[in-house]
JSON list of C-alpha atoms in Angstrom, two decimals:
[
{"chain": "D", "resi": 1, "resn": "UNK", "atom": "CA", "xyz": [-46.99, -13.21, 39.85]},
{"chain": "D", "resi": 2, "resn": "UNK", "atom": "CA", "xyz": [-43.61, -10.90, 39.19]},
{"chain": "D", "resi": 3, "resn": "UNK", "atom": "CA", "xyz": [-44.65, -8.79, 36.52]},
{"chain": "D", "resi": 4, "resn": "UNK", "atom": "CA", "xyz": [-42.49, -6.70, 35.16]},
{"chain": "D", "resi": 5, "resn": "UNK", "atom": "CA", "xyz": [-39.42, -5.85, 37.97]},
{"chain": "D", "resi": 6, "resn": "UNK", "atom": "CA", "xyz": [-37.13, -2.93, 37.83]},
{"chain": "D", "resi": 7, "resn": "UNK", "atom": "CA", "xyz": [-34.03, -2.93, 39.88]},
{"chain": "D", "resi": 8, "resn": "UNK", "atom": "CA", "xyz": [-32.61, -0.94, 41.61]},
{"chain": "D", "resi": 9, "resn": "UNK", "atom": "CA", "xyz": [-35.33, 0.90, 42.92]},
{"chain": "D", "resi": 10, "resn": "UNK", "atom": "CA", "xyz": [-33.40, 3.85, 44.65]},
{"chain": "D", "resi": 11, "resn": "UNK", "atom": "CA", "xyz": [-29.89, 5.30, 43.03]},
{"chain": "D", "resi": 12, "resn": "UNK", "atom": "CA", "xyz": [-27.77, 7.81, 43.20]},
{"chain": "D", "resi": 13, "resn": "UNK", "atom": "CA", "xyz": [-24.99, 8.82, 40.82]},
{"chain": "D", "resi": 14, "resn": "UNK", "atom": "CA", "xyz": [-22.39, 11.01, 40.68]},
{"chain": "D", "resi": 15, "resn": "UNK", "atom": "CA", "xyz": [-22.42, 13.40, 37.51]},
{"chain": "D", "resi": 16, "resn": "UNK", "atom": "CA", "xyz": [-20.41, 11.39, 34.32]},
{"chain": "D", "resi": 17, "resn": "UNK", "atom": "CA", "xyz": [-21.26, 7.49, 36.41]},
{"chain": "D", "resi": 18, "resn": "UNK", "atom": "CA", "xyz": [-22.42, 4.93, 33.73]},
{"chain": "D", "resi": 19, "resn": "UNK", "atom": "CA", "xyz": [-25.42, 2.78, 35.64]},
{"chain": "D", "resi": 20, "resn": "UNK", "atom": "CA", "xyz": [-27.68, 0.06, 34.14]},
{"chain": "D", "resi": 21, "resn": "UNK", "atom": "CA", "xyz": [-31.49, -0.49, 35.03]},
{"chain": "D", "resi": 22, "resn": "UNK", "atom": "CA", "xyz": [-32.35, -3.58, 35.09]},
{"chain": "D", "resi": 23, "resn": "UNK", "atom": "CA", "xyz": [-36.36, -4.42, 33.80]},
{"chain": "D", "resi": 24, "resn": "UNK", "atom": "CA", "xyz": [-37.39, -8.15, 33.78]},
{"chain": "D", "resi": 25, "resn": "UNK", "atom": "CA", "xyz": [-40.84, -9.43, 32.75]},
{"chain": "D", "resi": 26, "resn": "UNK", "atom": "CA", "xyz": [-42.11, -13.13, 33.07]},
{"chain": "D", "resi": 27, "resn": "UNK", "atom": "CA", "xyz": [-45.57, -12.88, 31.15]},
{"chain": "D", "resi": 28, "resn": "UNK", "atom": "CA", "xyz": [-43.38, -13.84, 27.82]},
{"chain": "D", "resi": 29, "resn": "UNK", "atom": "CA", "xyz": [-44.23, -10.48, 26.06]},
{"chain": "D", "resi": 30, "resn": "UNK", "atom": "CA", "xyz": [-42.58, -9.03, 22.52]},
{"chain": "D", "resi": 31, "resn": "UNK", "atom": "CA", "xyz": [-42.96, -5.81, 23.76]},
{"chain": "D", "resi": 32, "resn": "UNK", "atom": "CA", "xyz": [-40.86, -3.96, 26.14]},
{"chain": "D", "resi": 33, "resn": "UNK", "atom": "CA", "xyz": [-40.26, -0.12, 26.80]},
{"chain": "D", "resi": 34, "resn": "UNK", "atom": "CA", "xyz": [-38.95, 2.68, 29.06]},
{"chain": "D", "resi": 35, "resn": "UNK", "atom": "CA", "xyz": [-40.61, 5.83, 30.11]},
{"chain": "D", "resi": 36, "resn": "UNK", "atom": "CA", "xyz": [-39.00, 8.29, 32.41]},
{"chain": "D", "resi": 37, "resn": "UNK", "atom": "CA", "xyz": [-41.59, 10.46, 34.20]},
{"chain": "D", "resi": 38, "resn": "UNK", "atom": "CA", "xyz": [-40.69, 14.10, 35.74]},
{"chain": "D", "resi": 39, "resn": "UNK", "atom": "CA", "xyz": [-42.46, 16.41, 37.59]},
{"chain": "D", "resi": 40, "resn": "UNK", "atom": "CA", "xyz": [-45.28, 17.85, 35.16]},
{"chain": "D", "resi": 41, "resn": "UNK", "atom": "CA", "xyz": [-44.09, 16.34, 31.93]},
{"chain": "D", "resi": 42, "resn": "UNK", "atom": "CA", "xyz": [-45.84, 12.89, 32.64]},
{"chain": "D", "resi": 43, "resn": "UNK", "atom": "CA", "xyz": [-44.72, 10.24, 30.64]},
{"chain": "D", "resi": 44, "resn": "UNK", "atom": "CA", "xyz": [-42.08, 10.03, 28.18]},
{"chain": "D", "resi": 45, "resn": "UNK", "atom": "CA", "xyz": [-40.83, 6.96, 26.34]},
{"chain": "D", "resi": 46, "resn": "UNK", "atom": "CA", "xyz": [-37.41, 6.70, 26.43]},
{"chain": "D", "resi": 47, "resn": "UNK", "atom": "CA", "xyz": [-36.62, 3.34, 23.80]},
{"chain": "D", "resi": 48, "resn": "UNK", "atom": "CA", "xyz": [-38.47, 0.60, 23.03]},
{"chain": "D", "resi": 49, "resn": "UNK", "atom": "CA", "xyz": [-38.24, -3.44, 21.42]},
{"chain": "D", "resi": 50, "resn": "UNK", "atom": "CA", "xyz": [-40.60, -4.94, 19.80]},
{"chain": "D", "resi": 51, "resn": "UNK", "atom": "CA", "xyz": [-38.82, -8.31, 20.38]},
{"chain": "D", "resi": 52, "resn": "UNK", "atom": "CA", "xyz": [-35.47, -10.11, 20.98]},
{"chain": "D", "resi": 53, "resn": "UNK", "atom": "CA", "xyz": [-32.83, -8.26, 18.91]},
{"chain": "D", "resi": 54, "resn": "UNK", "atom": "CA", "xyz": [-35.41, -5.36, 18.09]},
{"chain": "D", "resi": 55, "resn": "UNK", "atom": "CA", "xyz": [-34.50, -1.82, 20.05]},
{"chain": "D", "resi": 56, "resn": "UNK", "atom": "CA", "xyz": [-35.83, 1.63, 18.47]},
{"chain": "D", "resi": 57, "resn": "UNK", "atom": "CA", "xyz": [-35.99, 4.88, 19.61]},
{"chain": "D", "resi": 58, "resn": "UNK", "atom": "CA", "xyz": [-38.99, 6.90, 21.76]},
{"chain": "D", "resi": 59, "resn": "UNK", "atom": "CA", "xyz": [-39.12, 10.13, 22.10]},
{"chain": "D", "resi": 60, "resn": "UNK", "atom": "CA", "xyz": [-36.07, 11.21, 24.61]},
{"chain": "D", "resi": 61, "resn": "UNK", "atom": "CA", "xyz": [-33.26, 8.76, 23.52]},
{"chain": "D", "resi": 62, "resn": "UNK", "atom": "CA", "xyz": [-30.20, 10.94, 24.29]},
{"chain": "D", "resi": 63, "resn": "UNK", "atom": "CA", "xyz": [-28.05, 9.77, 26.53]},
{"chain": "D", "resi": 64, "resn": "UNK", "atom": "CA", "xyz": [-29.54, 6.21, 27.30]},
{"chain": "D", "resi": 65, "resn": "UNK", "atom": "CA", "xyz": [-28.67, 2.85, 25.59]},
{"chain": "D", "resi": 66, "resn": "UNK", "atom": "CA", "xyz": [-30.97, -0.29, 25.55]},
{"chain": "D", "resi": 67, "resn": "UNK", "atom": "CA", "xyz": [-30.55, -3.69, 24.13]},
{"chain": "D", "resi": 68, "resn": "UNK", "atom": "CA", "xyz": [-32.66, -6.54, 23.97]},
{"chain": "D", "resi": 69, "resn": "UNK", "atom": "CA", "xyz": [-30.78, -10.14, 23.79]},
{"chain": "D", "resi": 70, "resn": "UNK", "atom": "CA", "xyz": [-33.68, -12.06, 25.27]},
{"chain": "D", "resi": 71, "resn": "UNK", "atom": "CA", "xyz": [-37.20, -11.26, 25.35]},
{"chain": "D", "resi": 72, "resn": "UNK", "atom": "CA", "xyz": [-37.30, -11.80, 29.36]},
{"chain": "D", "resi": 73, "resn": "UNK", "atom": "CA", "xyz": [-34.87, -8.86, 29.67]},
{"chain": "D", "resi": 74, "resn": "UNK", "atom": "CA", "xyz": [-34.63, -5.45, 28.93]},
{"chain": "D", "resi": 75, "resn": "UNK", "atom": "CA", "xyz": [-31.93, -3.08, 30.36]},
{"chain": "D", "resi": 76, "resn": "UNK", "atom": "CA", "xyz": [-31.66, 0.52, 30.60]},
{"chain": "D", "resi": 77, "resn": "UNK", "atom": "CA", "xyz": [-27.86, 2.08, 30.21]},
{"chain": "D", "resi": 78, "resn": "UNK", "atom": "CA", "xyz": [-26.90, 5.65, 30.80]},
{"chain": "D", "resi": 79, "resn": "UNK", "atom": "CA", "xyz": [-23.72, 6.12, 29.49]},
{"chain": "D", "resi": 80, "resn": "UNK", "atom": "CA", "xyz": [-22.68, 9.02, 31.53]},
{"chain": "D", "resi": 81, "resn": "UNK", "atom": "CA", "xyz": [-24.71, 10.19, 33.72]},
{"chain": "D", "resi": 82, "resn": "UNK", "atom": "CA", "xyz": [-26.10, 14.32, 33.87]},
{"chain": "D", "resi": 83, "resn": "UNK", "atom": "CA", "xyz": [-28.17, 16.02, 36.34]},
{"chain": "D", "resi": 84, "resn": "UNK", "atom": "CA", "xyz": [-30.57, 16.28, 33.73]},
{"chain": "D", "resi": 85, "resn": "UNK", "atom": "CA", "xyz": [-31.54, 12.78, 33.79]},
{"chain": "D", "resi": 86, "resn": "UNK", "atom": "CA", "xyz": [-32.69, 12.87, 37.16]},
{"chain": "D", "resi": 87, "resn": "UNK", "atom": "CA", "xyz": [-36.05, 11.21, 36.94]},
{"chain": "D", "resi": 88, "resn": "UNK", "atom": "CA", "xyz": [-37.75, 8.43, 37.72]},
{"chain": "D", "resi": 89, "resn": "UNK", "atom": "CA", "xyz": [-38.03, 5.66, 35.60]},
{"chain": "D", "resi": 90, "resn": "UNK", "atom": "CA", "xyz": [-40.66, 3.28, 34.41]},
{"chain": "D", "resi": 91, "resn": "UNK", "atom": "CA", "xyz": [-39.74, -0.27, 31.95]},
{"chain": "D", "resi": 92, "resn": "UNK", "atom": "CA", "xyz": [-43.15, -1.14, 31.05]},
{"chain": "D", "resi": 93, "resn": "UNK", "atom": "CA", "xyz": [-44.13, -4.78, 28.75]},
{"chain": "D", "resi": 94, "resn": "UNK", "atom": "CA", "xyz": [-47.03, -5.25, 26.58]},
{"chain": "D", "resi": 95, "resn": "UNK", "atom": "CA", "xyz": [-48.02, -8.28, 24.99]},
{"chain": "D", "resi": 96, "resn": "UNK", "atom": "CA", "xyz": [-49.93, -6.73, 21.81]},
{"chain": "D", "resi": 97, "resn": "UNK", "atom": "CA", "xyz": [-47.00, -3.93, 20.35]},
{"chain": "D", "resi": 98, "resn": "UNK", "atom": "CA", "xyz": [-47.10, -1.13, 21.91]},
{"chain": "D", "resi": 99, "resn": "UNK", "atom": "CA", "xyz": [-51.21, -0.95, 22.73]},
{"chain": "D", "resi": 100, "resn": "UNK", "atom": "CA", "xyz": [-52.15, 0.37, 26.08]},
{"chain": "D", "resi": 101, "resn": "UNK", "atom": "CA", "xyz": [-54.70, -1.93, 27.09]},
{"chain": "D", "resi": 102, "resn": "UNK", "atom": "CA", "xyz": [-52.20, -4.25, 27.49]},
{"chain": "D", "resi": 103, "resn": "UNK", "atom": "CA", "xyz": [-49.11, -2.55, 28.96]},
{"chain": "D", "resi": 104, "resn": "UNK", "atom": "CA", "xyz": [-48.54, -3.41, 32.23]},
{"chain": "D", "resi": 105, "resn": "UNK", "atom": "CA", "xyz": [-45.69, -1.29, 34.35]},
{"chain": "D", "resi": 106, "resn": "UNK", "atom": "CA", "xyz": [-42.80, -2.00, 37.04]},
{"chain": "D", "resi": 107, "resn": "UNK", "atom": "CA", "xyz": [-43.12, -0.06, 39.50]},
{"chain": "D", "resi": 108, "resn": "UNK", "atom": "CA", "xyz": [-40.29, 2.48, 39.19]},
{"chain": "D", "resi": 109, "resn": "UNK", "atom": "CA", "xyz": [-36.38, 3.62, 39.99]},
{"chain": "D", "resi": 110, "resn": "UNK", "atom": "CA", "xyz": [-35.72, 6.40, 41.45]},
{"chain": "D", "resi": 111, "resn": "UNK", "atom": "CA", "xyz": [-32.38, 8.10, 39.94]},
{"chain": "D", "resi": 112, "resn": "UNK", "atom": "CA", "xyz": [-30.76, 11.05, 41.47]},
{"chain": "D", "resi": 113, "resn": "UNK", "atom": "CA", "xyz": [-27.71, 12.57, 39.81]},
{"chain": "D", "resi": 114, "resn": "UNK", "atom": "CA", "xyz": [-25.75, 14.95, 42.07]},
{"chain": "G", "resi": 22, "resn": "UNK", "atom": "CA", "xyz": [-46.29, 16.49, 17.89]},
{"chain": "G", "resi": 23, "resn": "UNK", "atom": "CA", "xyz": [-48.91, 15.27, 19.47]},
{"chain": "G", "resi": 24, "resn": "UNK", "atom": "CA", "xyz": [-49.93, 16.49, 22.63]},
{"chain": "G", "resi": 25, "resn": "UNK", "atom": "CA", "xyz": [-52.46, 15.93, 25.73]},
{"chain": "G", "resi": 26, "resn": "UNK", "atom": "CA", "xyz": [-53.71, 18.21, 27.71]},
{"chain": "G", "resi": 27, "resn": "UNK", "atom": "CA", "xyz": [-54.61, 17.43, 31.51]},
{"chain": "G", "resi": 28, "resn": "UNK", "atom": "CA", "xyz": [-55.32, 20.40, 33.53]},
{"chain": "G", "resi": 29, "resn": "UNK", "atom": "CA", "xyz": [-56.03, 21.47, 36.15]},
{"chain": "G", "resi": 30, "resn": "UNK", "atom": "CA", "xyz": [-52.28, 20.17, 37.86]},
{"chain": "G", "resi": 31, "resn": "UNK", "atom": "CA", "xyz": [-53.83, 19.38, 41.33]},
{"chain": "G", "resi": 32, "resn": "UNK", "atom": "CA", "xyz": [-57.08, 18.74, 42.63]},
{"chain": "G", "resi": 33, "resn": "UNK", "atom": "CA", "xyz": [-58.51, 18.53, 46.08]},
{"chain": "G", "resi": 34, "resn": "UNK", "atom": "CA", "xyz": [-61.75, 17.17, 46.62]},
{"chain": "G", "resi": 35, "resn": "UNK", "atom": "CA", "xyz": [-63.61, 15.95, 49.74]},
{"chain": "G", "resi": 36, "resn": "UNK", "atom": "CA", "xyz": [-64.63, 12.25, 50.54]},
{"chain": "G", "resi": 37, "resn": "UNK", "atom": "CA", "xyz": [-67.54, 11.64, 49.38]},
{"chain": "G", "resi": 38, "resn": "UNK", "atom": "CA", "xyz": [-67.66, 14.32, 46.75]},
{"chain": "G", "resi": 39, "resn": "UNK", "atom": "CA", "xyz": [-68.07, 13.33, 42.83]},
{"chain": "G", "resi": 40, "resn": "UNK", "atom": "CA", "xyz": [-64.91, 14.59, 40.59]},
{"chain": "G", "resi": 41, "resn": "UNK", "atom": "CA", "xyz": [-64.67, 14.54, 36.99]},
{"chain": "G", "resi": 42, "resn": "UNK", "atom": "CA", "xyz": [-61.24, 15.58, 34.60]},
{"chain": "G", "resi": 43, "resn": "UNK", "atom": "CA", "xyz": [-60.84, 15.83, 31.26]},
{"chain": "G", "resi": 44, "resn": "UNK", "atom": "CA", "xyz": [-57.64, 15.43, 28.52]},
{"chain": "G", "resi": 45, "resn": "UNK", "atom": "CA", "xyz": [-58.24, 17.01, 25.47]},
{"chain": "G", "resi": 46, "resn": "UNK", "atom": "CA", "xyz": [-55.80, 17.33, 22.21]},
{"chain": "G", "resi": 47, "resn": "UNK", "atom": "CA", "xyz": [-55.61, 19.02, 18.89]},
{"chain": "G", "resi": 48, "resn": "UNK", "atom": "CA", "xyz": [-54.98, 15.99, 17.39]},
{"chain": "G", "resi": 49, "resn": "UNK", "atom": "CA", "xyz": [-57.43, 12.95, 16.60]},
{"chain": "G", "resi": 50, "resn": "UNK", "atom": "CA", "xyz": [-56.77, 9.39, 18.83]},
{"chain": "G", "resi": 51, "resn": "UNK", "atom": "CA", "xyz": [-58.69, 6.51, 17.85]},
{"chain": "G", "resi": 52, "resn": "UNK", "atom": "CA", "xyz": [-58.11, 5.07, 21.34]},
{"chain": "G", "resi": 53, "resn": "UNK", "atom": "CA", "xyz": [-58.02, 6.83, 24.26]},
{"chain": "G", "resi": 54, "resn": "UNK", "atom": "CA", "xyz": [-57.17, 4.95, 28.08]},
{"chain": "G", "resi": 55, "resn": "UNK", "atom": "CA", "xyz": [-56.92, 6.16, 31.78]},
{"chain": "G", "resi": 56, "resn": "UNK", "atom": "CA", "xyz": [-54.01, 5.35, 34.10]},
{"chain": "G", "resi": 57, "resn": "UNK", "atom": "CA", "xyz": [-53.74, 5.70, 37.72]},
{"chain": "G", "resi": 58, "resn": "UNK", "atom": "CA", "xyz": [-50.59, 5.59, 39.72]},
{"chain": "G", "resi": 59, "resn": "UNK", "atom": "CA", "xyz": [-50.85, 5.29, 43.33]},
{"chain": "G", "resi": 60, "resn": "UNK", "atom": "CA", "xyz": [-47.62, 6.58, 45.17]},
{"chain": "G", "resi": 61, "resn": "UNK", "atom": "CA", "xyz": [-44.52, 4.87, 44.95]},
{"chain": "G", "resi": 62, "resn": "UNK", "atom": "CA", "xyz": [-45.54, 2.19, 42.21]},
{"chain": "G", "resi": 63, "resn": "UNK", "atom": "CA", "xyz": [-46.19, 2.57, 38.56]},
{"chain": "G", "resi": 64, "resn": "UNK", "atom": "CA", "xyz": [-49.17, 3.43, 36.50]},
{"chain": "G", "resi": 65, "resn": "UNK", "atom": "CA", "xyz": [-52.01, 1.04, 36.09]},
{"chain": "G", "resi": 66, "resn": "UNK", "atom": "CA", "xyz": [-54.84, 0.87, 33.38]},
{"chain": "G", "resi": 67, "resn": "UNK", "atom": "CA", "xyz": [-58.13, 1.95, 34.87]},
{"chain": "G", "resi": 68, "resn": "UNK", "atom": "CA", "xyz": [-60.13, 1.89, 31.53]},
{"chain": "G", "resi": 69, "resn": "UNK", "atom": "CA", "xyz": [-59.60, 1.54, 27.79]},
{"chain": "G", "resi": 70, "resn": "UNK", "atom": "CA", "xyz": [-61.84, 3.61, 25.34]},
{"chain": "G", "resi": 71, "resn": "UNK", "atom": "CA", "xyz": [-62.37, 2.51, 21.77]},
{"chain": "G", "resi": 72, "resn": "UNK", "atom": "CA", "xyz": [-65.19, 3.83, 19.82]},
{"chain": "G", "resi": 73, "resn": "UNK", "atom": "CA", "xyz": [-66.07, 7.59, 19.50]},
{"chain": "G", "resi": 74, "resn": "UNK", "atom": "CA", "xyz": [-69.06, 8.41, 21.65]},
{"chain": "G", "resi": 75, "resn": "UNK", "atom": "CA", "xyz": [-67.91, 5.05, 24.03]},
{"chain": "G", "resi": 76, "resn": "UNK", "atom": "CA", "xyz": [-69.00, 5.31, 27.74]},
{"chain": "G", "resi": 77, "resn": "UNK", "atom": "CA", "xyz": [-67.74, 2.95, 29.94]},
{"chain": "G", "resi": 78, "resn": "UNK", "atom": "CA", "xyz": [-67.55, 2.28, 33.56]},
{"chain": "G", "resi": 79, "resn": "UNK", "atom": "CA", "xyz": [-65.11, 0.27, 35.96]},
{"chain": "G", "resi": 80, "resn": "UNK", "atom": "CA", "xyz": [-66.81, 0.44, 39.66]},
{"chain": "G", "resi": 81, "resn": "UNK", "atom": "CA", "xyz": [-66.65, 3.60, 40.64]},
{"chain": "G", "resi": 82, "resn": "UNK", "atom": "CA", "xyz": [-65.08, 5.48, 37.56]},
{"chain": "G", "resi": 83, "resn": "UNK", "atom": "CA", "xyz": [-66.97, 6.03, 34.33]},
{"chain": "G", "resi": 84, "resn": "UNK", "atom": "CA", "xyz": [-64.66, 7.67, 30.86]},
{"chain": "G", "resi": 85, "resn": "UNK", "atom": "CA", "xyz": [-66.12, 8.50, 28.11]},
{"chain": "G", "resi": 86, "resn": "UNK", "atom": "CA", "xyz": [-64.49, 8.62, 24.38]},
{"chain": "G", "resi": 87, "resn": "UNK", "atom": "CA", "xyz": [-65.65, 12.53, 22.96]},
{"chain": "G", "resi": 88, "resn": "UNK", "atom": "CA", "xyz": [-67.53, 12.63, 19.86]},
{"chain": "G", "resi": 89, "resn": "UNK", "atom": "CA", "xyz": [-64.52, 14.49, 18.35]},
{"chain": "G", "resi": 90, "resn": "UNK", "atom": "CA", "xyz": [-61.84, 11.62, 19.44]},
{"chain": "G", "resi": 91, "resn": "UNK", "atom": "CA", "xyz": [-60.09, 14.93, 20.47]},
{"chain": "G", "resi": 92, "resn": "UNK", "atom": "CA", "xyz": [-61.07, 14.42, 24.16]},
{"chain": "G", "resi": 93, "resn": "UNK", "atom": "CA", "xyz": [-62.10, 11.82, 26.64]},
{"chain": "G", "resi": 94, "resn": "UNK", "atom": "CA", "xyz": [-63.65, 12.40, 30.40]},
{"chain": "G", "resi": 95, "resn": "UNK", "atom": "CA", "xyz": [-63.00, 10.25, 33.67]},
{"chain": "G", "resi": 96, "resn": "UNK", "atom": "CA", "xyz": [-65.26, 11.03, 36.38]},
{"chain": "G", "resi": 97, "resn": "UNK", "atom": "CA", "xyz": [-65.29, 9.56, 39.76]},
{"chain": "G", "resi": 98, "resn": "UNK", "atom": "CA", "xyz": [-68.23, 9.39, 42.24]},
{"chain": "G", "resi": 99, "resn": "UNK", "atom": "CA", "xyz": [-68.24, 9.34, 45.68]},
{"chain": "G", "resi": 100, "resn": "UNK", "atom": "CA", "xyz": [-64.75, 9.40, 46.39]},
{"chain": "G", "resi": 101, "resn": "UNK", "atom": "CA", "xyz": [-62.79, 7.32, 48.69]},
{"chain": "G", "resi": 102, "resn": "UNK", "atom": "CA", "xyz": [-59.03, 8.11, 50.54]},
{"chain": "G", "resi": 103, "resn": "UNK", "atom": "CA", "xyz": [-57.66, 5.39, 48.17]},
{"chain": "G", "resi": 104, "resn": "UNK", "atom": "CA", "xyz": [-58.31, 7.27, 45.49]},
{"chain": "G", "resi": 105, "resn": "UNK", "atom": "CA", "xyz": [-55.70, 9.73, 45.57]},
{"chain": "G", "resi": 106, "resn": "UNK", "atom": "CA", "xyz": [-53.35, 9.55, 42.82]},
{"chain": "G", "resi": 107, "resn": "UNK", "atom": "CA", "xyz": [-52.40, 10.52, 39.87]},
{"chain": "G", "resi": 108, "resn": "UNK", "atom": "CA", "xyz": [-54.75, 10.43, 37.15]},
{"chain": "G", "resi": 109, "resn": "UNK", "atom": "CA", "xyz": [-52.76, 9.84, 33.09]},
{"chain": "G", "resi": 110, "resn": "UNK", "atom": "CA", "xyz": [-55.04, 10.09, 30.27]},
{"chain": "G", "resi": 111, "resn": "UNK", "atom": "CA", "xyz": [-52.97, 8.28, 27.06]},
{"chain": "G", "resi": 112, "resn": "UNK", "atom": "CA", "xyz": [-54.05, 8.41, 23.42]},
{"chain": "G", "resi": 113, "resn": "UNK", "atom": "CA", "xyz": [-53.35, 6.44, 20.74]},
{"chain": "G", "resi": 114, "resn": "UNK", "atom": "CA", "xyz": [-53.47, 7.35, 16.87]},
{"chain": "G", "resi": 115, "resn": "UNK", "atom": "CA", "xyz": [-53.58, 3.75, 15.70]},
{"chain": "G", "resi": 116, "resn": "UNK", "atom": "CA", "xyz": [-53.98, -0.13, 17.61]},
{"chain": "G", "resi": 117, "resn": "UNK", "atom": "CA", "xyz": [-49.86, -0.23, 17.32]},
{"chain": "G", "resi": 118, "resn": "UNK", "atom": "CA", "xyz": [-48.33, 2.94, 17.55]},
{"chain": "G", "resi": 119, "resn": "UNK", "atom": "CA", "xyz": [-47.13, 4.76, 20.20]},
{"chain": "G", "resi": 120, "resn": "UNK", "atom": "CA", "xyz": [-48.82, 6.06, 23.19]},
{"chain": "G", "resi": 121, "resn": "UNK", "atom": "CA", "xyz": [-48.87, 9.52, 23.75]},
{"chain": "G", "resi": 122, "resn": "UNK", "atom": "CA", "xyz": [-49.52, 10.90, 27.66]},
{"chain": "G", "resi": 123, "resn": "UNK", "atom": "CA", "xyz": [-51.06, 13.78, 29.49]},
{"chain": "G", "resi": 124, "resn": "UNK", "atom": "CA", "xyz": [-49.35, 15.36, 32.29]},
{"chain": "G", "resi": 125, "resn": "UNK", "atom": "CA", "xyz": [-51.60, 13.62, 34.77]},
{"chain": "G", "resi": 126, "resn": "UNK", "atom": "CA", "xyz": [-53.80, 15.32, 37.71]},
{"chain": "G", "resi": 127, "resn": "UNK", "atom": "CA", "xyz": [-52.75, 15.05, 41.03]},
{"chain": "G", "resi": 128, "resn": "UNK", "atom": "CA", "xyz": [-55.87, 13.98, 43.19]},
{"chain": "G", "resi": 129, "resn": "UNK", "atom": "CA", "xyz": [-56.50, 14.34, 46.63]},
{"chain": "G", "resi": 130, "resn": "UNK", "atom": "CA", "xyz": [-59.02, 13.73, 49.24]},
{"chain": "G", "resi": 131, "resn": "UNK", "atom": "CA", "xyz": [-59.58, 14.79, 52.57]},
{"chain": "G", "resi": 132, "resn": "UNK", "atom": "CA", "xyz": [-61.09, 12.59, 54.89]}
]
């Protein structure tokens, strides 16, 4: 079974590059989400859909676009790219909303801005 | 907002030994869960905690929901090289809102 797949796994990007993350999941859930994770800070949600055509914000939005045109697919934009948003990235699905018992992860990209 | 606490950062225990951490928060959750990530891949649901005073065990690893729903425990007993990690605690305030994470705790064992 897939999952939930994040690609690329390893990027780096110059300082002002626009990149886009891709996140995939094949378990047919509403409920999609990124997290970016940095040393100490644990987990922070980034945006998040509760469906096809849904996106909201999380909690560190700046900086990042989503959109949501199927419910397979879920992709992460950075529209210009800062050393700040080095980090590594997690999409994560769930089938019921946002509940943690049933989130299930990829398992991460690595961006480096230089 | 809402906060978790995970302390300390790092731990280093030896195989074999029992290890217990806890996540606290100055705000009420009404469902608290435990995440491990091994290196390299993302974080995966170890257990799920729903009722105030809830103990419940997976194998090795037993969590418990506080009385206060301000803190939840995850020990683990006799410890195994696999199980270095990190360790996320993760509240939530209702079924459908948002999860909120701890730092995580950075285990370690020595063989």
């Amino acid at each position: 079974n897939a999952g939930v797949t994040q690609t690329p796994k390893f990027q780096v990007l110059k300082t002002g590059q626009s990149m886009t993350l891709q996140c995939a999941q094949d378990m047919n859930h509403e409920y999609m989400s990124w997290y970016r994770q940095d040393p100490g800070m644990g987990l922070r949600l980034i945006h998040y859909s509760v469906g096809a055509g849904i996106t909201d914000q999380g909690e560190v939005p700046n900086g990042y676009n989503v959109s949501r045109s199927t419910t397979e697919d879920f992709p992460l934009r950075l529209l210009s790219a800062a050393p700040s948003q080095t980090s590594v990235y997690f999409c994560a699905s769930s089938r019921d909303s946002l509940s943690g018992n049933t989130i299930y992860f990829g398992e991460g990209s690595w961006l480096t801005v230089v | 907002g809402q906060q978790l606490n995970q302390s300390p950062q790092s731990m280093f225990i030896q195989e074999g030994e029992d290890v217990s951490m806890n996540c606290t928060s100055s705000s009420i959750f009404n469902t608290w869960l435990w995440y491990k990530q091994d290196p390299g891949e993302g974080p995966v649901l170890l257990i799920a905690l729903y009722k105030a005073g809830e103990l419940t065990s997976n194998g090795r690893l037993t969590a418990q929901f506080g009385i206060t729903r301000k803190d939840s425990f995850l020990n683990i007993s006799a410890s195994i090289p696999s199980d270095v990690g990190i360790y996320f605690c993760a509240g939530q305030v209702q079924t459908n809102s948002k999860l909120t994470f701890g730092k995580g705790i950075t285990l370690s064992v020595r063989p």
